[in-house]
Each structure stands twice: as structure tokens, then as C-alpha cells.
Amino acid sequence: MNSEEYDQLLKEQREVMNRLNKSDISHVKGYFSLTEIQRKLFLETYKKHLSAMGTVARQKYMPQHLKEVKYDNEDNTVNVYFENDWYHYATDHTWY
């Protein structure tokens, strides 16, 4: 990837992250099954998670790669499933 392509990718990702809202993730299975508090936890942690990644790595975690979210009562987390892996989003806005 040359520097112009990298800069364009970064610009596009920042635009998505700055405007990220329900309409960007309404395609995600289970999103509307979450309570409002769980949705807020998911969105806030997801934004933080994306911000912590490098530009190239972040590409595979953008909204179009989200597949499913569901609440885990036992762990008190929102489990977030992407195409090839998944994370627990905890109530303190961390992920593991």
C-alpha cells in the first residue's frame, strides 16, 4: 500500500468512526435484541476498540465486517462477532 492509498484509507475510516451510529450497524444480527444500555455499551466500546487499532488492522473490524452481537449474562459482556474472530465488550469499556 503506498502512502496515498494509506492516507485515503485512514481518511475513510476516520469519517466512519466519527459518524458511527445505529444506522451503520443495523445489519448486525442481534443488535436490536440488546437493551438500550447494552447497545450504548456496545457502541461506545466499539468506537474505543477501533480507535486503539492501527489503520491497516482496523480495516477488518469496520462496520461492514460485524456479523453478530449478543449479551452474555454470565460474563455481563456484549459478545461481538466479526468475520474471523470475536471479543467480549465489558461494562468498563474494555475488550478481551
A tleap script that builds the chain and sets N, CA, C and O, in Angstrom:
source leaprc.protein.ff14SB
mol = sequence {
  NMET ASN SER GLU GLU TYR ASP GLN LEU LEU
  LYS GLU GLN ARG GLU VAL MET ASN ARG LEU
  ASN LYS SER ASP ILE SER HIE VAL LYS GLY
  TYR PHE SER LEU THR GLU ILE GLN ARG LYS
  LEU PHE LEU GLU THR TYR LYS LYS HIE LEU
  SER ALA MET GLY THR VAL ALA ARG GLN LYS
  TYR MET PRO GLN HIE LEU LYS GLU VAL LYS
  TYR ASP ASN GLU ASP ASN THR VAL ASN VAL
  TYR PHE GLU ASN ASP TRP TYR HIE TYR ALA
  THR ASP HIE THR TRP CTYR
}
set mol.1.N position { 0.855 -1.170 0.000 }
set mol.1.CA position { 0.000 0.000 0.000 }
set mol.1.C position { 0.900 1.231 0.000 }
set mol.1.O position { 1.765 1.375 0.864 }
set mol.2.N position { 0.694 2.103 -0.959 }
set mol.2.CA position { 1.506 3.322 -0.994 }
set mol.2.C position { 0.926 4.367 -0.032 }
set mol.2.O position { -0.145 4.171 0.541 }
set mol.3.N position { 1.639 5.458 0.129 }
set mol.3.CA position { 1.220 6.449 1.127 }
set mol.3.C position { -0.099 7.129 0.766 }
set mol.3.O position { -0.872 7.481 1.658 }
set mol.4.N position { -0.365 7.318 -0.516 }
set mol.4.CA position { -1.646 7.918 -0.911 }
set mol.4.C position { -2.809 6.987 -0.584 }
set mol.4.O position { -3.847 7.437 -0.100 }
set mol.5.N position { -2.641 5.704 -0.846 }
set mol.5.CA position { -3.691 4.730 -0.528 }
set mol.5.C position { -3.913 4.651 0.978 }
set mol.5.O position { -5.049 4.576 1.446 }
set mol.6.N position { -2.815 4.668 1.730 }
set mol.6.CA position { -2.897 4.637 3.187 }
set mol.6.C position { -3.633 5.865 3.713 }
set mol.6.O position { -4.517 5.749 4.562 }
set mol.7.N position { -3.270 7.030 3.210 }
set mol.7.CA position { -3.917 8.269 3.650 }
set mol.7.C position { -5.414 8.252 3.339 }
set mol.7.O position { -6.220 8.700 4.154 }
set mol.8.N position { -5.785 7.742 2.176 }
set mol.8.CA position { -7.200 7.655 1.801 }
set mol.8.C position { -7.943 6.686 2.709 }
set mol.8.O position { -9.056 6.974 3.151 }
set mol.9.N position { -7.332 5.536 2.989 }
set mol.9.CA position { -7.939 4.556 3.882 }
set mol.9.C position { -8.149 5.150 5.266 }
set mol.9.O position { -9.215 4.988 5.860 }
set mol.10.N position { -7.148 5.829 5.775 }
set mol.10.CA position { -7.251 6.460 7.092 }
set mol.10.C position { -8.359 7.503 7.107 }
set mol.10.O position { -9.130 7.572 8.064 }
set mol.11.N position { -8.445 8.302 6.076 }
set mol.11.CA position { -9.493 9.319 5.985 }
set mol.11.C position { -10.881 8.679 6.003 }
set mol.11.O position { -11.767 9.133 6.727 }
set mol.12.N position { -11.068 7.629 5.211 }
set mol.12.CA position { -12.360 6.942 5.158 }
set mol.12.C position { -12.719 6.341 6.511 }
set mol.12.O position { -13.864 6.440 6.950 }
set mol.13.N position { -11.746 5.716 7.173 }
set mol.13.CA position { -12.001 5.113 8.482 }
set mol.13.C position { -12.371 6.172 9.512 }
set mol.13.O position { -13.291 5.964 10.304 }
set mol.14.N position { -11.689 7.273 9.515 }
set mol.14.CA position { -11.989 8.343 10.474 }
set mol.14.C position { -13.394 8.886 10.267 }
set mol.14.O position { -14.107 9.169 11.230 }
set mol.15.N position { -13.790 9.031 9.003 }
set mol.15.CA position { -15.144 9.508 8.719 }
set mol.15.C position { -16.189 8.543 9.277 }
set mol.15.O position { -17.168 8.977 9.883 }
set mol.16.N position { -15.989 7.245 9.080 }
set mol.16.CA position { -16.922 6.243 9.596 }
set mol.16.C position { -16.947 6.289 11.117 }
set mol.16.O position { -18.020 6.278 11.721 }
set mol.17.N position { -15.778 6.341 11.740 }
set mol.17.CA position { -15.710 6.345 13.198 }
set mol.17.C position { -16.340 7.596 13.799 }
set mol.17.O position { -16.949 7.526 14.867 }
set mol.18.N position { -16.204 8.731 13.136 }
set mol.18.CA position { -16.768 9.981 13.654 }
set mol.18.C position { -18.288 10.012 13.589 }
set mol.18.O position { -18.925 10.662 14.417 }
set mol.19.N position { -18.870 9.330 12.630 }
set mol.19.CA position { -20.326 9.364 12.482 }
set mol.19.C position { -20.987 8.051 12.880 }
set mol.19.O position { -22.192 7.890 12.692 }
set mol.20.N position { -20.224 7.115 13.422 }
set mol.20.CA position { -20.750 5.791 13.744 }
set mol.20.C position { -22.006 5.895 14.598 }
set mol.20.O position { -21.994 6.524 15.657 }
set mol.21.N position { -23.088 5.278 14.137 }
set mol.21.CA position { -24.344 5.274 14.870 }
set mol.21.C position { -25.135 4.018 14.525 }
set mol.21.O position { -24.642 3.136 13.822 }
set mol.22.N position { -26.344 3.947 15.016 }
set mol.22.CA position { -27.179 2.762 14.838 }
set mol.22.C position { -27.352 2.373 13.376 }
set mol.22.O position { -27.365 1.184 13.057 }
set mol.23.N position { -27.484 3.338 12.489 }
set mol.23.CA position { -27.728 3.004 11.084 }
set mol.23.C position { -26.540 2.280 10.452 }
set mol.23.O position { -26.714 1.521 9.499 }
set mol.24.N position { -25.338 2.509 10.976 }
set mol.24.CA position { -24.150 1.840 10.446 }
set mol.24.C position { -24.074 0.374 10.858 }
set mol.24.O position { -23.370 -0.419 10.233 }
set mol.25.N position { -24.796 0.027 11.901 }
set mol.25.CA position { -24.701 -1.348 12.396 }
set mol.25.C position { -26.056 -2.046 12.484 }
set mol.25.O position { -26.182 -3.097 13.112 }
set mol.26.N position { -27.044 -1.464 11.863 }
set mol.26.CA position { -28.385 -2.074 11.918 }
set mol.26.C position { -28.440 -3.434 11.225 }
set mol.26.O position { -29.378 -4.199 11.448 }
set mol.27.N position { -27.459 -3.744 10.397 }
set mol.27.CA position { -27.402 -5.042 9.713 }
set mol.27.C position { -26.905 -6.165 10.624 }
set mol.27.O position { -26.995 -7.338 10.261 }
set mol.28.N position { -26.388 -5.823 11.788 }
set mol.28.CA position { -25.746 -6.801 12.661 }
set mol.28.C position { -26.791 -7.639 13.384 }
set mol.28.O position { -27.667 -7.113 14.070 }
set mol.29.N position { -26.683 -8.937 13.222 }
set mol.29.CA position { -27.601 -9.869 13.877 }
set mol.29.C position { -27.527 -9.676 15.390 }
set mol.29.O position { -26.438 -9.630 15.962 }
set mol.30.N position { -28.674 -9.564 16.026 }
set mol.30.CA position { -28.760 -9.457 17.478 }
set mol.30.C position { -28.721 -8.046 18.023 }
set mol.30.O position { -28.988 -7.837 19.206 }
set mol.31.N position { -28.394 -7.068 17.184 }
set mol.31.CA position { -28.275 -5.694 17.690 }
set mol.31.C position { -29.575 -5.204 18.319 }
set mol.31.O position { -29.560 -4.592 19.387 }
set mol.32.N position { -30.687 -5.468 17.666 }
set mol.32.CA position { -31.960 -4.974 18.188 }
set mol.32.C position { -32.504 -5.823 19.331 }
set mol.32.O position { -33.528 -5.483 19.924 }
set mol.33.N position { -31.826 -6.922 19.641 }
set mol.33.CA position { -32.193 -7.728 20.810 }
set mol.33.C position { -31.527 -7.207 22.080 }
set mol.33.O position { -31.924 -7.577 23.185 }
set mol.34.N position { -30.527 -6.358 21.929 }
set mol.34.CA position { -29.854 -5.774 23.092 }
set mol.34.C position { -30.746 -4.698 23.705 }
set mol.34.O position { -31.531 -4.057 23.007 }
set mol.35.N position { -30.619 -4.510 25.004 }
set mol.35.CA position { -31.311 -3.400 25.655 }
set mol.35.C position { -30.631 -2.095 25.244 }
set mol.35.O position { -29.544 -2.120 24.666 }
set mol.36.N position { -31.246 -0.982 25.531 }
set mol.36.CA position { -30.656 0.316 25.199 }
set mol.36.C position { -29.312 0.498 25.896 }
set mol.36.O position { -28.374 1.027 25.300 }
set mol.37.N position { -29.211 0.067 27.143 }
set mol.37.CA position { -27.948 0.170 27.898 }
set mol.37.C position { -26.876 -0.699 27.254 }
set mol.37.O position { -25.726 -0.276 27.141 }
set mol.38.N position { -27.237 -1.903 26.834 }
set mol.38.CA position { -26.287 -2.804 26.180 }
set mol.38.C position { -25.850 -2.258 24.818 }
set mol.38.O position { -24.685 -2.391 24.441 }
set mol.39.N position { -26.771 -1.651 24.086 }
set mol.39.CA position { -26.421 -1.030 22.797 }
set mol.39.C position { -25.426 0.111 23.006 }
set mol.39.O position { -24.460 0.253 22.256 }
set mol.40.N position { -25.676 0.912 24.027 }
set mol.40.CA position { -24.782 2.030 24.335 }
set mol.40.C position { -23.394 1.505 24.696 }
set mol.40.O position { -22.388 2.035 24.226 }
set mol.41.N position { -23.338 0.469 25.524 }
set mol.41.CA position { -22.074 -0.157 25.887 }
set mol.41.C position { -21.360 -0.648 24.633 }
set mol.41.O position { -20.165 -0.410 24.457 }
set mol.42.N position { -22.090 -1.326 23.773 }
set mol.42.CA position { -21.503 -1.842 22.540 }
set mol.42.C position { -20.935 -0.712 21.689 }
set mol.42.O position { -19.769 -0.764 21.299 }
set mol.43.N position { -21.738 0.304 21.398 }
set mol.43.CA position { -21.291 1.391 20.520 }
set mol.43.C position { -20.091 2.146 21.094 }
set mol.43.O position { -19.133 2.430 20.375 }
set mol.44.N position { -20.141 2.468 22.370 }
set mol.44.CA position { -19.043 3.217 22.983 }
set mol.44.C position { -17.751 2.402 23.007 }
set mol.44.O position { -16.672 2.930 22.737 }
set mol.45.N position { -17.867 1.127 23.328 }
set mol.45.CA position { -16.676 0.273 23.386 }
set mol.45.C position { -16.154 -0.023 21.988 }
set mol.45.O position { -14.943 -0.084 21.776 }
set mol.46.N position { -17.050 -0.205 21.047 }
set mol.46.CA position { -16.648 -0.455 19.664 }
set mol.46.C position { -15.849 0.727 19.113 }
set mol.46.O position { -14.826 0.526 18.459 }
set mol.47.N position { -16.300 1.946 19.367 }
set mol.47.CA position { -15.563 3.128 18.926 }
set mol.47.C position { -14.169 3.170 19.555 }
set mol.47.O position { -13.179 3.465 18.887 }
set mol.48.N position { -14.116 2.871 20.836 }
set mol.48.CA position { -12.838 2.868 21.553 }
set mol.48.C position { -11.921 1.766 21.002 }
set mol.48.O position { -10.720 1.971 20.826 }
set mol.49.N position { -12.507 0.610 20.739 }
set mol.49.CA position { -11.763 -0.529 20.201 }
set mol.49.C position { -11.167 -0.167 18.838 }
set mol.49.O position { -9.982 -0.399 18.598 }
set mol.50.N position { -11.977 0.396 17.957 }
set mol.50.CA position { -11.485 0.800 16.636 }
set mol.50.C position { -10.366 1.835 16.753 }
set mol.50.O position { -9.382 1.779 16.017 }
set mol.51.N position { -10.521 2.761 17.664 }
set mol.51.CA position { -9.522 3.816 17.829 }
set mol.51.C position { -8.178 3.279 18.309 }
set mol.51.O position { -7.142 3.897 18.065 }
set mol.52.N position { -8.186 2.159 18.976 }
set mol.52.CA position { -6.955 1.581 19.515 }
set mol.52.C position { -6.147 0.812 18.471 }
set mol.52.O position { -4.995 0.454 18.714 }
set mol.53.N position { -6.749 0.560 17.314 }
set mol.53.CA position { -6.087 -0.239 16.271 }
set mol.53.C position { -5.326 0.641 15.296 }
set mol.53.O position { -5.615 1.828 15.139 }
set mol.54.N position { -4.361 0.036 14.655 }
set mol.54.CA position { -3.680 0.694 13.549 }
set mol.54.C position { -4.586 0.711 12.325 }
set mol.54.O position { -5.556 -0.042 12.250 }
set mol.55.N position { -4.271 1.555 11.388 }
set mol.55.CA position { -5.118 1.759 10.219 }
set mol.55.C position { -5.330 0.474 9.418 }
set mol.55.O position { -6.464 0.163 9.054 }
set mol.56.N position { -4.287 -0.261 9.142 }
set mol.56.CA position { -4.399 -1.468 8.329 }
set mol.56.C position { -5.165 -2.550 9.086 }
set mol.56.O position { -6.059 -3.179 8.520 }
set mol.57.N position { -4.834 -2.771 10.339 }
set mol.57.CA position { -5.536 -3.781 11.143 }
set mol.57.C position { -7.006 -3.430 11.317 }
set mol.57.O position { -7.862 -4.314 11.304 }
set mol.58.N position { -7.300 -2.158 11.477 }
set mol.58.CA position { -8.668 -1.697 11.706 }
set mol.58.C position { -9.605 -2.056 10.554 }
set mol.58.O position { -10.801 -2.249 10.767 }
set mol.59.N position { -9.083 -2.144 9.364 }
set mol.59.CA position { -9.913 -2.357 8.191 }
set mol.59.C position { -10.809 -3.587 8.327 }
set mol.59.O position { -11.956 -3.560 7.881 }
set mol.60.N position { -10.306 -4.667 8.935 }
set mol.60.CA position { -11.125 -5.885 9.045 }
set mol.60.C position { -12.119 -5.854 10.207 }
set mol.60.O position { -12.834 -6.828 10.443 }
set mol.61.N position { -12.162 -4.731 10.931 }
set mol.61.CA position { -13.107 -4.577 12.047 }
set mol.61.C position { -14.116 -3.450 11.817 }
set mol.61.O position { -14.888 -3.113 12.715 }
set mol.62.N position { -14.109 -2.884 10.641 }
set mol.62.CA position { -15.048 -1.811 10.321 }
set mol.62.C position { -16.473 -2.378 10.293 }
set mol.62.O position { -16.648 -3.594 10.215 }
set mol.63.N position { -17.485 -1.519 10.356 }
set mol.63.CA position { -18.870 -1.987 10.499 }
set mol.63.C position { -19.324 -3.049 9.492 }
set mol.63.O position { -20.121 -3.918 9.845 }
set mol.64.N position { -18.847 -3.000 8.275 }
set mol.64.CA position { -19.290 -3.991 7.291 }
set mol.64.C position { -18.815 -5.407 7.631 }
set mol.64.O position { -19.319 -6.377 7.066 }
set mol.65.N position { -17.850 -5.534 8.551 }
set mol.65.CA position { -17.348 -6.851 8.944 }
set mol.65.C position { -17.977 -7.372 10.236 }
set mol.65.O position { -17.676 -8.488 10.660 }
set mol.66.N position { -18.836 -6.588 10.859 }
set mol.66.CA position { -19.572 -7.042 12.043 }
set mol.66.C position { -20.624 -8.058 11.624 }
set mol.66.O position { -21.364 -7.830 10.667 }
set mol.67.N position { -20.695 -9.169 12.330 }
set mol.67.CA position { -21.657 -10.212 11.982 }
set mol.67.C position { -22.772 -10.379 13.015 }
set mol.67.O position { -23.935 -10.550 12.652 }
set mol.68.N position { -22.418 -10.329 14.300 }
set mol.68.CA position { -23.420 -10.592 15.338 }
set mol.68.C position { -22.966 -9.999 16.665 }
set mol.68.O position { -21.771 -9.923 16.951 }
set mol.69.N position { -23.938 -9.582 17.466 }
set mol.69.CA position { -23.693 -9.186 18.851 }
set mol.69.C position { -24.727 -9.878 19.722 }
set mol.69.O position { -25.877 -10.050 19.319 }
set mol.70.N position { -24.314 -10.271 20.907 }
set mol.70.CA position { -25.272 -10.830 21.858 }
set mol.70.C position { -24.767 -10.614 23.270 }
set mol.70.O position { -23.564 -10.577 23.531 }
set mol.71.N position { -25.721 -10.472 24.168 }
set mol.71.CA position { -25.374 -10.224 25.557 }
set mol.71.C position { -25.111 -11.536 26.259 }
set mol.71.O position { -25.866 -12.496 26.104 }
set mol.72.N position { -24.035 -11.577 27.035 }
set mol.72.CA position { -23.669 -12.756 27.815 }
set mol.72.C position { -23.974 -12.455 29.277 }
set mol.72.O position { -23.228 -11.731 29.937 }
set mol.73.N position { -25.063 -13.008 29.776 }
set mol.73.CA position { -25.477 -12.753 31.166 }
set mol.73.C position { -24.464 -13.258 32.178 }
set mol.73.O position { -24.283 -12.650 33.233 }
set mol.74.N position { -23.809 -14.353 31.870 }
set mol.74.CA position { -22.853 -14.947 32.811 }
set mol.74.C position { -21.638 -14.036 33.013 }
set mol.74.O position { -21.188 -13.839 34.141 }
set mol.75.N position { -21.111 -13.483 31.921 }
set mol.75.CA position { -19.934 -12.620 31.994 }
set mol.75.C position { -20.289 -11.138 32.090 }
set mol.75.O position { -19.417 -10.305 32.340 }
set mol.76.N position { -21.570 -10.806 31.890 }
set mol.76.CA position { -22.022 -9.414 31.881 }
set mol.76.C position { -21.264 -8.605 30.817 }
set mol.76.O position { -20.790 -7.497 31.066 }
set mol.77.N position { -21.170 -9.205 29.626 }
set mol.77.CA position { -20.487 -8.565 28.499 }
set mol.77.C position { -21.362 -8.638 27.258 }
set mol.77.O position { -22.293 -9.439 27.180 }
set mol.78.N position { -21.045 -7.788 26.291 }
set mol.78.CA position { -21.626 -7.909 24.962 }
set mol.78.C position { -20.585 -8.635 24.121 }
set mol.78.O position { -19.465 -8.151 23.957 }
set mol.79.N position { -20.951 -9.786 23.592 }
set mol.79.CA position { -20.046 -10.535 22.735 }
set mol.79.C position { -20.214 -10.040 21.309 }
set mol.79.O position { -21.327 -9.985 20.785 }
set mol.80.N position { -19.105 -9.681 20.692 }
set mol.80.CA position { -19.110 -9.056 19.373 }
set mol.80.C position { -18.377 -9.963 18.395 }
set mol.80.O position { -17.200 -10.274 18.576 }
set mol.81.N position { -19.094 -10.382 17.357 }
set mol.81.CA position { -18.556 -11.338 16.391 }
set mol.81.C position { -18.281 -10.650 15.056 }
set mol.81.O position { -19.154 -10.018 14.462 }
set mol.82.N position { -17.044 -10.797 14.610 }
set mol.82.CA position { -16.625 -10.303 13.304 }
set mol.82.C position { -16.510 -11.506 12.367 }
set mol.82.O position { -16.889 -12.616 12.738 }
set mol.83.N position { -15.999 -11.298 11.180 }
set mol.83.CA position { -15.911 -12.391 10.220 }
set mol.83.C position { -15.008 -13.524 10.692 }
set mol.83.O position { -15.319 -14.693 10.462 }
set mol.84.N position { -13.891 -13.198 11.351 }
set mol.84.CA position { -12.923 -14.234 11.702 }
set mol.84.C position { -12.593 -14.351 13.182 }
set mol.84.O position { -11.827 -15.235 13.565 }
set mol.85.N position { -13.139 -13.499 14.011 }
set mol.85.CA position { -12.882 -13.596 15.444 }
set mol.85.C position { -13.958 -12.843 16.223 }
set mol.85.O position { -14.882 -12.283 15.633 }
set mol.86.N position { -13.834 -12.833 17.536 }
set mol.86.CA position { -14.840 -12.165 18.358 }
set mol.86.C position { -14.211 -11.669 19.649 }
set mol.86.O position { -13.124 -12.094 20.040 }
set mol.87.N position { -14.931 -10.750 20.306 }
set mol.87.CA position { -14.475 -10.130 21.550 }
set mol.87.C position { -15.613 -10.037 22.540 }
set mol.87.O position { -16.787 -10.017 22.172 }
set mol.88.N position { -15.231 -9.978 23.830 }
set mol.88.CA position { -16.143 -9.595 24.903 }
set mol.88.C position { -15.968 -8.095 25.090 }
set mol.88.O position { -14.841 -7.621 25.226 }
set mol.89.N position { -17.059 -7.343 25.100 }
set mol.89.CA position { -17.017 -5.926 25.443 }
set mol.89.C position { -17.574 -5.796 26.856 }
set mol.89.O position { -18.754 -6.050 27.094 }
set mol.90.N position { -16.712 -5.398 27.788 }
set mol.90.CA position { -17.054 -5.356 29.204 }
set mol.90.C position { -17.661 -4.023 29.607 }
set mol.90.O position { -17.535 -3.029 28.892 }
set mol.91.N position { -18.316 -4.011 30.754 }
set mol.91.CA position { -19.020 -2.804 31.227 }
set mol.91.C position { -18.088 -1.644 31.528 }
set mol.91.O position { -18.544 -0.504 31.619 }
set mol.92.N position { -16.785 -1.903 31.685 }
set mol.92.CA position { -15.834 -0.812 31.903 }
set mol.92.C position { -15.222 -0.330 30.577 }
set mol.92.O position { -14.205 0.364 30.562 }
set mol.93.N position { -15.869 -0.716 29.465 }
set mol.93.CA position { -15.484 -0.313 28.107 }
set mol.93.C position { -14.118 -0.842 27.684 }
set mol.93.O position { -13.399 -0.204 26.915 }
set mol.94.N position { -13.775 -2.013 28.198 }
set mol.94.CA position { -12.575 -2.724 27.738 }
set mol.94.C position { -13.039 -3.930 26.935 }
set mol.94.O position { -14.227 -4.249 26.910 }
set mol.95.N position { -12.122 -4.579 26.298 }
set mol.95.CA position { -12.448 -5.758 25.482 }
set mol.95.C position { -11.356 -6.796 25.686 }
set mol.95.O position { -10.203 -6.486 25.984 }
set mol.96.N position { -11.776 -8.039 25.512 }
set mol.96.CA position { -10.810 -9.141 25.600 }
set mol.96.C position { -11.306 -10.299 24.762 }
set mol.96.O position { -10.646 -11.336 24.692 }
savepdb mol mol.pdb
quit
